[in-house]
C-alpha positions as a Markdown table, in Angstrom:
| # | Residue | x | y | z |
|---|---|---|---|---|
| 1 | Met | 28.7 | -78.0 | -34.0 |
| 2 | Lys | 25.9 | -80.1 | -32.8 |
| 3 | Lys | 22.4 | -79.0 | -33.4 |
| 4 | Lys | 21.6 | -78.9 | -29.6 |
| 5 | Glu | 24.6 | -76.5 | -29.0 |
| 6 | Ile | 23.6 | -74.3 | -31.9 |
| 7 | Val | 20.0 | -74.0 | -30.5 |
| 8 | Lys | 21.5 | -73.1 | -27.1 |
| 9 | Lys | 23.8 | -70.4 | -28.5 |
| 10 | Ile | 20.9 | -68.9 | -30.5 |
| 11 | Gly | 18.8 | -68.8 | -27.3 |
| 12 | Met | 21.6 | -67.1 | -25.4 |
| 13 | Ile | 22.0 | -64.5 | -28.2 |
| 14 | Ser | 18.3 | -63.9 | -28.3 |
| 15 | Leu | 18.2 | -63.4 | -24.5 |
| 16 | Leu | 21.2 | -61.0 | -24.7 |
| 17 | Cys | 19.5 | -59.0 | -27.5 |
| 18 | Gly | 16.4 | -58.9 | -25.4 |
| 19 | Ile | 18.3 | -57.5 | -22.5 |
| 20 | Ile | 20.0 | -55.0 | -24.6 |
| 21 | Leu | 16.8 | -53.9 | -26.4 |
| 22 | Gly | 14.9 | -53.9 | -23.1 |
| 23 | Thr | 17.6 | -51.7 | -21.6 |
| 24 | Ile | 17.3 | -49.3 | -24.5 |
| 25 | Gly | 13.5 | -49.4 | -24.2 |
| 26 | Cys | 13.6 | -48.7 | -20.5 |
| 27 | Gly | 16.0 | -45.8 | -21.2 |
| 28 | Glu | 13.5 | -44.3 | -23.7 |
| 29 | Ile | 10.7 | -44.7 | -21.2 |
| 30 | Gln | 12.7 | -43.1 | -18.5 |
| 31 | Lys | 13.6 | -40.3 | -20.8 |
| 32 | Glu | 10.0 | -39.7 | -21.7 |
| 33 | Thr | 9.1 | -39.7 | -17.9 |
| 34 | Glu | 11.8 | -37.1 | -17.2 |
| 35 | Met | 10.6 | -34.9 | -20.0 |
| 36 | Lys | 7.0 | -34.6 | -18.9 |
| 37 | Glu | 5.4 | -31.2 | -18.9 |
| 38 | Leu | 5.7 | -28.6 | -16.2 |
| 39 | Val | 2.4 | -27.9 | -14.4 |
| 40 | Ile | 1.6 | -24.4 | -13.1 |
| 41 | Cys | -1.3 | -23.6 | -10.8 |
| 42 | Thr | -2.6 | -20.1 | -10.6 |
| 43 | Asp | -5.8 | -18.1 | -10.1 |
| 44 | Glu | -8.0 | -17.5 | -13.0 |
| 45 | Ala | -7.4 | -13.8 | -12.8 |
| 46 | Tyr | -3.7 | -14.3 | -13.6 |
| 47 | Lys | -4.0 | -17.2 | -16.1 |
| 48 | Asp | -3.5 | -15.2 | -19.2 |
| 49 | Thr | -0.4 | -13.4 | -17.8 |
| 50 | Val | 1.1 | -16.7 | -16.6 |
| 51 | Glu | 0.3 | -18.5 | -19.8 |
| 52 | Ala | 1.9 | -15.8 | -22.0 |
| 53 | Leu | 5.1 | -15.6 | -19.8 |
| 54 | Ala | 5.4 | -19.4 | -19.7 |
| 55 | Glu | 5.2 | -19.6 | -23.5 |
| 56 | Asp | 8.0 | -17.0 | -23.8 |
| 57 | Trp | 10.1 | -18.9 | -21.3 |
| 58 | Gln | 9.7 | -22.1 | -23.4 |
| 59 | Lys | 10.8 | -20.3 | -26.5 |
| 60 | Met | 13.7 | -18.5 | -24.8 |
| 61 | Lys | 15.0 | -21.4 | -22.6 |
| 62 | Asn | 13.8 | -24.4 | -24.6 |
| 63 | Gly | 11.8 | -25.3 | -21.5 |
| 64 | Leu | 9.4 | -28.1 | -20.9 |
| 65 | Asp | 5.9 | -28.0 | -22.3 |
| 66 | Val | 3.6 | -26.2 | -19.8 |
| 67 | Glu | 0.2 | -26.9 | -18.5 |
| 68 | Ile | -1.7 | -24.2 | -16.7 |
| 69 | Ile | -4.2 | -25.1 | -14.1 |
| 70 | Ser | -6.4 | -22.2 | -12.9 |
| 71 | Ile | -8.7 | -22.0 | -10.0 |
| 72 | Pro | -12.0 | -20.6 | -11.2 |
| 73 | Gln | -13.4 | -17.4 | -9.8 |
| 74 | Asp | -16.8 | -19.0 | -9.4 |
| 75 | Ala | -17.0 | -20.2 | -5.7 |
| 76 | Thr | -18.6 | -23.5 | -6.4 |
| 77 | Leu | -16.3 | -24.4 | -9.2 |
| 78 | Ala | -13.3 | -23.2 | -7.2 |
| 79 | Glu | -14.1 | -25.4 | -4.3 |
| 80 | Ala | -14.3 | -28.5 | -6.5 |
| 81 | Lys | -10.9 | -27.7 | -8.1 |
| 82 | Ile | -9.3 | -26.8 | -4.7 |
| 83 | Thr | -10.5 | -30.1 | -3.2 |
| 84 | Glu | -9.0 | -32.0 | -6.2 |
| 85 | Leu | -5.7 | -30.2 | -5.9 |
| 86 | Arg | -5.4 | -30.6 | -2.2 |
| 87 | Thr | -6.0 | -34.4 | -2.6 |
| 88 | Glu | -3.1 | -34.5 | -5.2 |
| 89 | Ile | -0.8 | -32.5 | -3.0 |
| 90 | Met | -1.5 | -34.6 | 0.1 |
| 91 | Ser | -0.6 | -37.7 | -1.9 |
| 92 | Gly | 2.8 | -36.3 | -2.7 |
| 93 | Ala | 1.9 | -35.0 | -6.2 |
| 94 | Gly | 0.2 | -31.8 | -7.4 |
| 95 | Pro | 1.4 | -28.9 | -9.6 |
| 96 | Asp | 5.1 | -28.1 | -9.9 |
| 97 | Val | 4.7 | -24.3 | -9.5 |
| 98 | Phe | 2.3 | -22.2 | -7.7 |
| 99 | Ile | 1.6 | -18.5 | -8.6 |
| 100 | Met | -1.1 | -17.5 | -6.2 |
| 101 | Gly | -2.9 | -14.5 | -4.9 |
| 102 | Ser | -3.4 | -14.2 | -1.1 |
| 103 | Asn | -6.8 | -14.3 | 0.4 |
| 104 | Ile | -7.7 | -10.6 | 0.3 |
| 105 | Asn | -9.5 | -9.3 | 3.3 |
| 106 | Thr | -13.2 | -10.0 | 2.9 |
| 107 | Thr | -16.2 | -11.0 | 4.9 |
| 108 | Asp | -17.4 | -13.2 | 2.0 |
| 109 | Ser | -17.5 | -16.7 | 3.5 |
| 110 | Asp | -17.7 | -18.2 | -0.1 |
| 111 | Thr | -14.2 | -17.0 | -0.9 |
| 112 | Ser | -12.0 | -20.0 | -1.8 |
| 113 | Val | -8.3 | -20.2 | -2.1 |
| 114 | Leu | -5.9 | -23.1 | -2.4 |
| 115 | Phe | -3.7 | -21.9 | 0.6 |
| 116 | Ser | -5.9 | -20.2 | 3.1 |
| 117 | Asn | -2.9 | -19.3 | 5.2 |
| 118 | Pro | 0.3 | -19.1 | 3.2 |
| 119 | Glu | 2.5 | -18.4 | 6.2 |
| 120 | Lys | 1.3 | -21.6 | 7.9 |
| 121 | Thr | 1.8 | -23.5 | 4.6 |
| 122 | Met | 5.4 | -22.3 | 4.5 |
| 123 | His | 6.0 | -24.2 | 7.8 |
| 124 | Ser | 4.3 | -27.4 | 6.6 |
| 125 | Asn | 7.1 | -28.9 | 4.3 |
| 126 | Leu | 5.0 | -28.3 | 1.2 |
| 127 | Phe | 7.2 | -25.7 | -0.6 |
| 128 | Leu | 10.7 | -26.2 | -1.9 |
| 129 | Pro | 13.5 | -24.1 | -0.2 |
| 130 | Leu | 14.9 | -21.8 | -2.9 |
| 131 | Asp | 18.1 | -20.4 | -1.5 |
| 132 | Asp | 20.5 | -22.6 | -3.5 |
| 133 | Tyr | 18.5 | -21.9 | -6.7 |
| 134 | Ile | 18.5 | -18.1 | -6.1 |
| 135 | Asp | 22.3 | -18.1 | -5.5 |
| 136 | Asn | 22.7 | -19.6 | -9.0 |
| 137 | Ala | 19.9 | -17.5 | -10.7 |
| 138 | Gln | 20.7 | -16.4 | -14.2 |
| 139 | Tyr | 18.3 | -13.4 | -14.4 |
| 140 | Met | 16.9 | -12.6 | -11.0 |
| 141 | Asn | 18.7 | -9.6 | -9.5 |
| 142 | Leu | 18.0 | -9.5 | -5.8 |
| 143 | Asp | 19.5 | -6.0 | -5.5 |
| 144 | Asn | 16.4 | -4.8 | -7.3 |
| 145 | Trp | 13.9 | -6.6 | -5.0 |
| 146 | Asn | 12.4 | -5.1 | -1.9 |
| 147 | Gln | 14.2 | -7.2 | 0.7 |
| 148 | Lys | 11.8 | -6.2 | 3.5 |
| 149 | Ile | 8.9 | -7.7 | 1.5 |
| 150 | Met | 11.0 | -10.7 | 0.4 |
| 151 | Ser | 11.7 | -11.6 | 4.0 |
| 152 | Ala | 8.0 | -12.5 | 4.4 |
| 153 | Gly | 8.7 | -15.5 | 2.3 |
| 154 | Lys | 11.4 | -16.9 | 4.6 |
| 155 | Thr | 11.4 | -19.5 | 7.4 |
| 156 | Glu | 14.3 | -21.1 | 9.2 |
| 157 | Glu | 14.7 | -23.3 | 6.0 |
| 158 | Gly | 15.3 | -20.2 | 3.9 |
| 159 | Gln | 13.3 | -18.5 | 1.1 |
| 160 | Met | 10.1 | -20.6 | 0.7 |
| 161 | Thr | 8.0 | -18.2 | -1.4 |
| 162 | Leu | 8.8 | -15.4 | -3.7 |
| 163 | Pro | 6.5 | -12.4 | -3.1 |
| 164 | Ile | 5.5 | -10.7 | -6.4 |
| 165 | Ala | 3.3 | -7.9 | -5.1 |
| 166 | Tyr | 2.2 | -6.4 | -1.8 |
| 167 | Thr | 0.0 | -3.7 | -0.4 |
| 168 | Tyr | -0.9 | -1.7 | 2.7 |
| 169 | Cys | -3.8 | 0.7 | 3.6 |
| 170 | Ala | -3.1 | 4.4 | 3.0 |
| 171 | Tyr | -5.0 | 7.6 | 2.3 |
| 172 | Ala | -3.7 | 10.6 | 0.4 |
| 173 | Phe | -4.8 | 14.2 | 1.2 |
| 174 | Tyr | -3.8 | 17.7 | 0.3 |
| 175 | Thr | -1.9 | 18.9 | 3.4 |
| 176 | Ala | -3.9 | 22.2 | 3.4 |
| 177 | Asp | -7.1 | 20.2 | 4.1 |
| 178 | Leu | -5.6 | 18.7 | 7.3 |
| 179 | Glu | -5.8 | 21.6 | 9.6 |
| 180 | Asn | -4.0 | 21.3 | 13.0 |
| 181 | Leu | -2.4 | 18.0 | 12.0 |
| 182 | Ser | 1.3 | 18.4 | 12.7 |
| 183 | Ser | 2.3 | 14.9 | 11.6 |
| 184 | Ala | 0.7 | 11.7 | 10.4 |
| 185 | Pro | -0.3 | 9.3 | 13.1 |
| 186 | Asn | 2.3 | 6.6 | 13.5 |
| 187 | Ser | 0.6 | 4.4 | 16.0 |
| 188 | Trp | -2.8 | 2.9 | 16.6 |
| 189 | Glu | -3.3 | 5.0 | 19.7 |
| 190 | Glu | -2.4 | 8.2 | 17.8 |
| 191 | Leu | -4.8 | 7.3 | 15.0 |
| 192 | Val | -7.9 | 6.8 | 17.1 |
| 193 | Gln | -7.2 | 9.9 | 19.1 |
| 194 | Cys | -6.7 | 12.1 | 16.0 |
| 195 | Ser | -9.1 | 15.0 | 16.3 |
| 196 | Val | -8.9 | 16.2 | 12.6 |
| 197 | Pro | -12.4 | 15.5 | 11.2 |
| 198 | Ile | -11.4 | 14.5 | 7.7 |
| 199 | Val | -9.0 | 11.9 | 9.1 |
| 200 | Gly | -11.5 | 10.3 | 11.4 |
| 201 | Lys | -14.3 | 10.4 | 8.8 |
| 202 | Cys | -12.3 | 8.9 | 6.0 |
| 203 | Leu | -10.2 | 6.4 | 7.8 |
| 204 | Ser | -12.7 | 5.0 | 10.3 |
| 205 | Asn | -15.0 | 4.0 | 7.5 |
| 206 | Gly | -12.4 | 1.7 | 6.1 |
| 207 | Ala | -11.7 | -0.3 | 9.3 |
| 208 | Leu | -13.6 | -3.2 | 7.9 |
| 209 | Leu | -10.8 | -3.7 | 5.4 |
| 210 | Trp | -7.8 | -3.0 | 7.6 |
| 211 | Leu | -8.5 | -3.7 | 11.3 |
| 212 | Ser | -6.4 | -6.8 | 11.3 |
| 213 | Gln | -3.4 | -4.8 | 10.0 |
| 214 | Thr | -3.3 | -2.8 | 13.2 |
| 215 | Phe | -1.9 | -5.9 | 14.9 |
| 216 | Gly | 1.8 | -6.1 | 14.5 |
| 217 | Glu | 1.6 | -9.9 | 14.6 |
| 218 | Leu | -1.3 | -12.2 | 14.3 |
| 219 | Ala | 0.2 | -15.6 | 15.1 |
| 220 | Asp | 3.2 | -17.6 | 16.1 |
| 221 | Tyr | 3.2 | -20.3 | 13.4 |
| 222 | Glu | 6.0 | -22.3 | 15.0 |
| 223 | Asn | 3.9 | -22.8 | 18.1 |
| 224 | Glu | 0.5 | -22.4 | 16.4 |
| 225 | Thr | -0.7 | -19.8 | 18.9 |
| 226 | Leu | -2.3 | -16.4 | 18.4 |
| 227 | Ala | -0.1 | -13.3 | 19.2 |
| 228 | Phe | -2.9 | -11.6 | 21.2 |
| 229 | Ser | -5.4 | -12.5 | 23.8 |
| 230 | Glu | -9.2 | -12.5 | 23.5 |
| 231 | Gly | -9.2 | -9.4 | 25.8 |
| 232 | Glu | -6.8 | -7.6 | 23.4 |
| 233 | Leu | -9.0 | -8.4 | 20.4 |
| 234 | Gln | -12.1 | -7.2 | 22.3 |
| 235 | Lys | -10.3 | -3.9 | 23.2 |
| 236 | Arg | -9.2 | -3.3 | 19.6 |
| 237 | Met | -12.7 | -3.9 | 18.3 |
| 238 | Glu | -14.2 | -1.5 | 20.9 |
| 239 | Glu | -11.7 | 1.2 | 20.1 |
| 240 | Ala | -12.3 | 0.9 | 16.3 |
| 241 | Leu | -16.1 | 0.9 | 16.8 |
| 242 | Thr | -16.1 | 3.9 | 19.2 |
| 243 | Trp | -13.8 | 5.8 | 16.8 |
| 244 | Tyr | -16.1 | 5.1 | 13.9 |
| 245 | Leu | -19.3 | 6.2 | 15.8 |
| 246 | Glu | -17.7 | 9.4 | 17.2 |
| 247 | Ser | -15.9 | 10.5 | 14.1 |
| 248 | Glu | -17.4 | 13.7 | 12.6 |
| 249 | Gly | -17.3 | 14.9 | 9.1 |
| 250 | Ser | -19.3 | 15.1 | 5.8 |
| 251 | Glu | -19.4 | 13.5 | 2.4 |
| 252 | Glu | -17.2 | 16.4 | 1.2 |
| 253 | Asp | -14.4 | 14.9 | 3.3 |
| 254 | Phe | -14.5 | 11.8 | 1.1 |
| 255 | Asn | -14.4 | 13.9 | -2.0 |
| 256 | Ala | -11.3 | 15.7 | -0.7 |
| 257 | Met | -9.3 | 12.4 | -0.7 |
| 258 | Ile | -6.8 | 12.1 | -3.6 |
| 259 | Ala | -6.5 | 8.3 | -3.3 |
| 260 | Ser | -7.3 | 5.8 | -0.6 |
| 261 | Thr | -7.5 | 2.2 | 0.8 |
| 262 | Gln | -5.5 | -0.8 | -0.5 |
| 263 | Val | -2.5 | 0.6 | -2.2 |
| 264 | Lys | -1.7 | -0.5 | -5.7 |
| 265 | Asn | 0.5 | 1.1 | -8.4 |
| 266 | Val | -2.6 | 3.2 | -9.4 |
| 267 | Phe | -2.6 | 4.8 | -6.0 |
| 268 | Trp | 0.8 | 6.4 | -6.6 |
| 269 | Glu | -0.2 | 7.3 | -10.1 |
| 270 | Gln | -3.2 | 9.2 | -8.8 |
| 271 | Val | -1.0 | 11.0 | -6.3 |
| 272 | Ser | 1.5 | 11.8 | -9.0 |
| 273 | Arg | -1.2 | 13.2 | -11.3 |
| 274 | Ala | -2.8 | 15.4 | -8.6 |
| 275 | Ser | -1.9 | 19.1 | -8.5 |
| 276 | Glu | 1.5 | 20.1 | -7.2 |
| 277 | Glu | 0.1 | 21.2 | -3.9 |
| 278 | Ala | 1.7 | 19.7 | -0.8 |
| 279 | Lys | 0.3 | 16.3 | 0.1 |
| 280 | Thr | 0.2 | 14.1 | 3.1 |
| 281 | Ile | -0.1 | 10.3 | 3.1 |
| 282 | Ile | -1.6 | 8.6 | 6.1 |
| 283 | Ala | -0.8 | 4.9 | 6.1 |
| 284 | Val | -2.8 | 2.9 | 8.7 |
| 285 | Pro | -0.4 | 2.2 | 11.6 |
| 286 | Asn | -0.1 | -0.9 | 13.6 |
| 287 | Asp | 0.4 | -1.3 | 17.4 |
| 288 | Gln | 4.2 | -1.6 | 16.9 |
| 289 | Asn | 4.6 | 2.1 | 15.7 |
| 290 | Gly | 4.9 | 1.2 | 12.1 |
| 291 | Val | 2.9 | 0.0 | 9.1 |
| 292 | Thr | 1.9 | -3.6 | 8.2 |
| 293 | Ala | 2.3 | -4.6 | 4.6 |
| 294 | Tyr | 0.6 | -7.7 | 3.1 |
| 295 | Val | 1.9 | -9.9 | 0.2 |
| 296 | Thr | -1.0 | -10.2 | -2.3 |
| 297 | Leu | 0.7 | -12.3 | -5.0 |
| 298 | Tyr | 3.5 | -14.9 | -4.6 |
| 299 | Ala | 5.2 | -17.8 | -6.3 |
| 300 | Ala | 6.4 | -21.1 | -4.8 |
| 301 | Ile | 7.6 | -24.5 | -6.0 |
| 302 | Asn | 6.1 | -27.8 | -4.9 |
| 303 | Arg | 8.7 | -29.7 | -2.7 |
| 304 | Asn | 7.6 | -32.9 | -4.5 |
| 305 | Thr | 8.2 | -31.7 | -8.0 |
| 306 | Glu | 10.3 | -34.0 | -10.2 |
| 307 | Asn | 11.5 | -31.0 | -12.2 |
| 308 | Pro | 12.9 | -28.5 | -9.7 |
| 309 | Asp | 15.5 | -27.0 | -12.0 |
| 310 | Gln | 13.0 | -26.4 | -14.8 |
| 311 | Ala | 10.5 | -25.0 | -12.2 |
| 312 | Phe | 13.0 | -22.5 | -10.9 |
| 313 | Ser | 14.2 | -21.6 | -14.4 |
| 314 | Leu | 10.6 | -20.5 | -15.1 |
| 315 | Leu | 10.5 | -18.4 | -11.9 |
| 316 | Asp | 14.0 | -17.0 | -12.6 |
| 317 | Phe | 12.7 | -15.8 | -16.0 |
| 318 | Met | 9.5 | -14.3 | -14.5 |
| 319 | Phe | 11.4 | -12.5 | -11.7 |
| 320 | Ser | 13.8 | -10.8 | -14.0 |
| 321 | Asp | 13.9 | -7.0 | -14.2 |
| 322 | Glu | 13.1 | -7.4 | -17.9 |
| 323 | Val | 9.8 | -9.2 | -17.3 |
| 324 | Met | 8.7 | -7.3 | -14.2 |
| 325 | Thr | 9.2 | -3.9 | -15.8 |
| 326 | Gly | 7.6 | -5.1 | -19.0 |
| 327 | Ala | 10.6 | -4.2 | -21.1 |
| 328 | Gly | 11.1 | -7.8 | -22.1 |
| 329 | Phe | 14.2 | -9.7 | -23.5 |
| 330 | Ala | 15.4 | -8.5 | -26.9 |
| 331 | Thr | 15.6 | -11.0 | -29.8 |
| 332 | Glu | 17.1 | -11.0 | -33.2 |
| 333 | Asp | 13.8 | -9.8 | -34.5 |
| 334 | Pro | 13.3 | -6.1 | -33.3 |
| 335 | Asp | 9.6 | -6.6 | -33.3 |
| 336 | Ile | 9.7 | -9.6 | -30.9 |
| 337 | Lys | 10.6 | -9.6 | -27.3 |
| 338 | Tyr | 10.3 | -12.3 | -24.7 |
| 339 | Gly | 8.5 | -11.5 | -21.5 |
| 340 | Asn | 7.1 | -8.1 | -22.4 |
| 341 | Gly | 3.5 | -9.3 | -21.9 |
| 342 | Asn | 3.8 | -9.1 | -18.1 |
| 343 | Ser | 0.6 | -7.6 | -16.6 |
| 344 | Phe | 1.5 | -8.4 | -13.0 |
| 345 | Ser | 1.7 | -4.6 | -12.7 |
| 346 | Tyr | -2.1 | -4.7 | -12.5 |
| 347 | Ala | -2.0 | -7.1 | -9.5 |
| 348 | Asn | -3.7 | -6.2 | -6.3 |
| 349 | Gly | -0.7 | -4.3 | -5.0 |
| 350 | Ile | 2.7 | -2.8 | -5.6 |
| 351 | Leu | 5.3 | -4.9 | -7.4 |
| 352 | Thr | 8.1 | -6.2 | -5.1 |
| 353 | Asn | 10.6 | -5.4 | -7.9 |
| 354 | Val | 11.6 | -1.9 | -6.9 |
| 355 | Val | 12.5 | -0.8 | -10.5 |
| 356 | Ala | 9.0 | -1.8 | -11.7 |
| 357 | Ala | 7.2 | -0.3 | -8.7 |
| 358 | Gln | 8.8 | 3.1 | -9.2 |
| 359 | Gln | 7.6 | 3.3 | -12.7 |
| 360 | Ser | 4.4 | 4.7 | -11.3 |
| 361 | Leu | 6.2 | 7.6 | -9.5 |
| 362 | Arg | 6.1 | 10.4 | -12.0 |
| 363 | Asn | 7.8 | 13.2 | -10.0 |
| 364 | Gln | 10.3 | 13.8 | -7.2 |
| 365 | Ser | 7.7 | 14.8 | -4.6 |
| 366 | Thr | 5.8 | 11.5 | -5.1 |
| 367 | Gln | 9.1 | 9.6 | -4.8 |
| 368 | Gly | 9.6 | 11.2 | -1.4 |
| 369 | Leu | 6.2 | 10.3 | -0.1 |
| 370 | Tyr | 6.6 | 6.7 | -1.4 |
| 371 | Glu | 9.9 | 6.3 | 0.3 |
| 372 | Glu | 8.5 | 7.8 | 3.5 |
| 373 | Ile | 5.8 | 5.1 | 3.7 |
| 374 | Glu | 8.1 | 2.3 | 2.6 |
| 375 | Ser | 10.5 | 3.2 | 5.5 |
| 376 | Ser | 7.7 | 3.0 | 8.0 |
| 377 | Ile | 6.8 | -0.7 | 7.1 |
| 378 | Asn | 7.9 | -2.8 | 10.0 |
| 379 | Arg | 5.7 | -5.9 | 9.6 |
| 380 | Val | 5.1 | -7.9 | 6.5 |
| 381 | Arg | 2.8 | -10.9 | 6.2 |
| 382 | Tyr | 0.2 | -12.7 | 3.9 |
| 383 | Tyr | -3.5 | -12.2 | 3.9 |
| 384 | Ser | -5.1 | -15.3 | 5.4 |
| 385 | Glu | -8.2 | -16.7 | 6.9 |
| 386 | Leu | -7.2 | -15.0 | 10.2 |
| 387 | Asp | -7.6 | -11.6 | 8.6 |
| 388 | Asn | -11.0 | -12.6 | 7.2 |
| 389 | Thr | -12.2 | -13.7 | 10.6 |
| 390 | Ile | -11.3 | -10.4 | 12.1 |
| 391 | Ser | -13.0 | -8.5 | 9.3 |
| 392 | Lys | -16.2 | -10.5 | 9.7 |
| 393 | Met | -16.0 | -10.1 | 13.5 |
| 394 | Tyr | -15.9 | -6.3 | 13.1 |
| 395 | Ser | -18.7 | -6.3 | 10.5 |
| 396 | Asp | -20.9 | -8.4 | 12.8 |
| 397 | Cys | -20.2 | -6.1 | 15.7 |
| 398 | Leu | -20.9 | -3.0 | 13.6 |
| 399 | Met | -24.2 | -4.6 | 12.5 |
| 400 | Asp | -25.1 | -5.4 | 16.1 |
| 401 | Glu | -24.3 | -1.8 | 17.1 |
| 402 | Gln | -26.7 | -0.5 | 14.5 |
| 403 | Ser | -29.5 | -2.8 | 15.4 |
| 404 | Ser | -32.3 | -1.9 | 17.9 |
| 405 | Ser | -31.4 | -4.8 | 20.1 |
| 406 | Ser | -27.7 | -4.1 | 20.4 |
| 407 | Thr | -26.0 | -5.3 | 23.6 |
| 408 | Glu | -22.5 | -5.3 | 24.9 |
| 409 | Asp | -22.8 | -9.0 | 25.7 |
| 410 | Ala | -23.8 | -9.8 | 22.1 |
| 411 | Lys | -20.6 | -8.1 | 20.8 |
| 412 | Lys | -18.5 | -9.9 | 23.4 |
| 413 | Glu | -19.9 | -13.2 | 22.2 |
| 414 | Ile | -19.1 | -12.3 | 18.6 |
| 415 | Val | -15.5 | -11.5 | 19.6 |
| 416 | Lys | -15.3 | -14.7 | 21.6 |
| 417 | Gln | -16.5 | -16.8 | 18.7 |
| 418 | Ala | -14.0 | -15.1 | 16.3 |
| 419 | Tyr | -11.1 | -15.8 | 18.7 |
| 420 | Asn | -12.1 | -19.4 | 19.1 |
| 421 | Asn | -12.4 | -19.8 | 15.3 |
| 422 | Met | -8.9 | -18.3 | 14.8 |
| 423 | Cys | -7.4 | -20.7 | 17.4 |
| 424 | Met | -9.0 | -23.6 | 15.5 |
| 425 | Gln | -7.7 | -22.3 | 12.1 |
| 426 | Leu | -4.2 | -22.4 | 13.5 |
| 427 | Ala | -4.6 | -25.9 | 14.8 |
| 428 | Glu | -6.0 | -27.4 | 11.6 |
């Protein structure tokens, strides 16, 4: 063979080897890209719980390495982190999984959350629809989940978020202390007209926390419009303020309460531990003759995640009965269980997993009261900036009423400004 032909053949062989090696190399690079870590975003308050559960999921399912990103409780630090995350999300990236608390009713303007209105976010193509994943879940048992609460995470696309915990406003009394009260008020009109002093004194003082809950609906997120007029908001504020100012009672009335305000598992534990005397629970009613419940903690998956199967596998593990009840998954070592470090039970609400929620019900009478309130829930939504705006509006009107220069025009202007702010919040 001529020298020139030999050189040519060697060159072809070298090129072929390069292609082969390059292909192998690219495959290795691709494999490394596919096996990147799963990023979870949560609030600082839940970081330890999420971290512990993620570690157990990794061990049990051989899952991806996990990075936890937490939003600080400090307002200034939180705002910086939220700005960073929103920039990533808008660019089509961001965390794979979100485990977030809703924006609890507050008049604190410094409160910062990643999603100021989760319901609006569900309609913005940011979260991954989960129906197909849920249908093939390995651990999640939907029969043991409060379907009424779960429905708050649905849009026309299906299940967009998975509610973990929820709450509503309620007050527990001994029935004997509620003279002349034949039944608990089940509408807003009945509540403000209730003439029992202890009811007016105790409940009217909490309107700052729950006034927005008296509206059956706050907004139509499809059309980005409020569900009530400025006049209706004005009327509701005036009714609440008048009820507060006219309610009679004493400090002893507050001491007579068994438990009150935003209901968590501890609320039902307090009711269970109280004496065996007959009890009455008054849940704050809405204007649709029922009770409004609010999701306080939820999970969702980023629609842009490159690891949807792994992301749902983590949530499937977290939403199992074993994790939510704290029982955990057994291992070969009797001293080790996976998922028994769940402290979501201390979340700001009642767990959506019914089996876990009922662990706080220690007797049959409490079970009956619990089921009575649950059956009256006819509206479920997420805390949002709309709720905060209504709370601040009522707080400002109350402060104006207590000032020496109080005027009706001033309160009307406060309501008008609040209404305009909510319209803008929907349009943003």
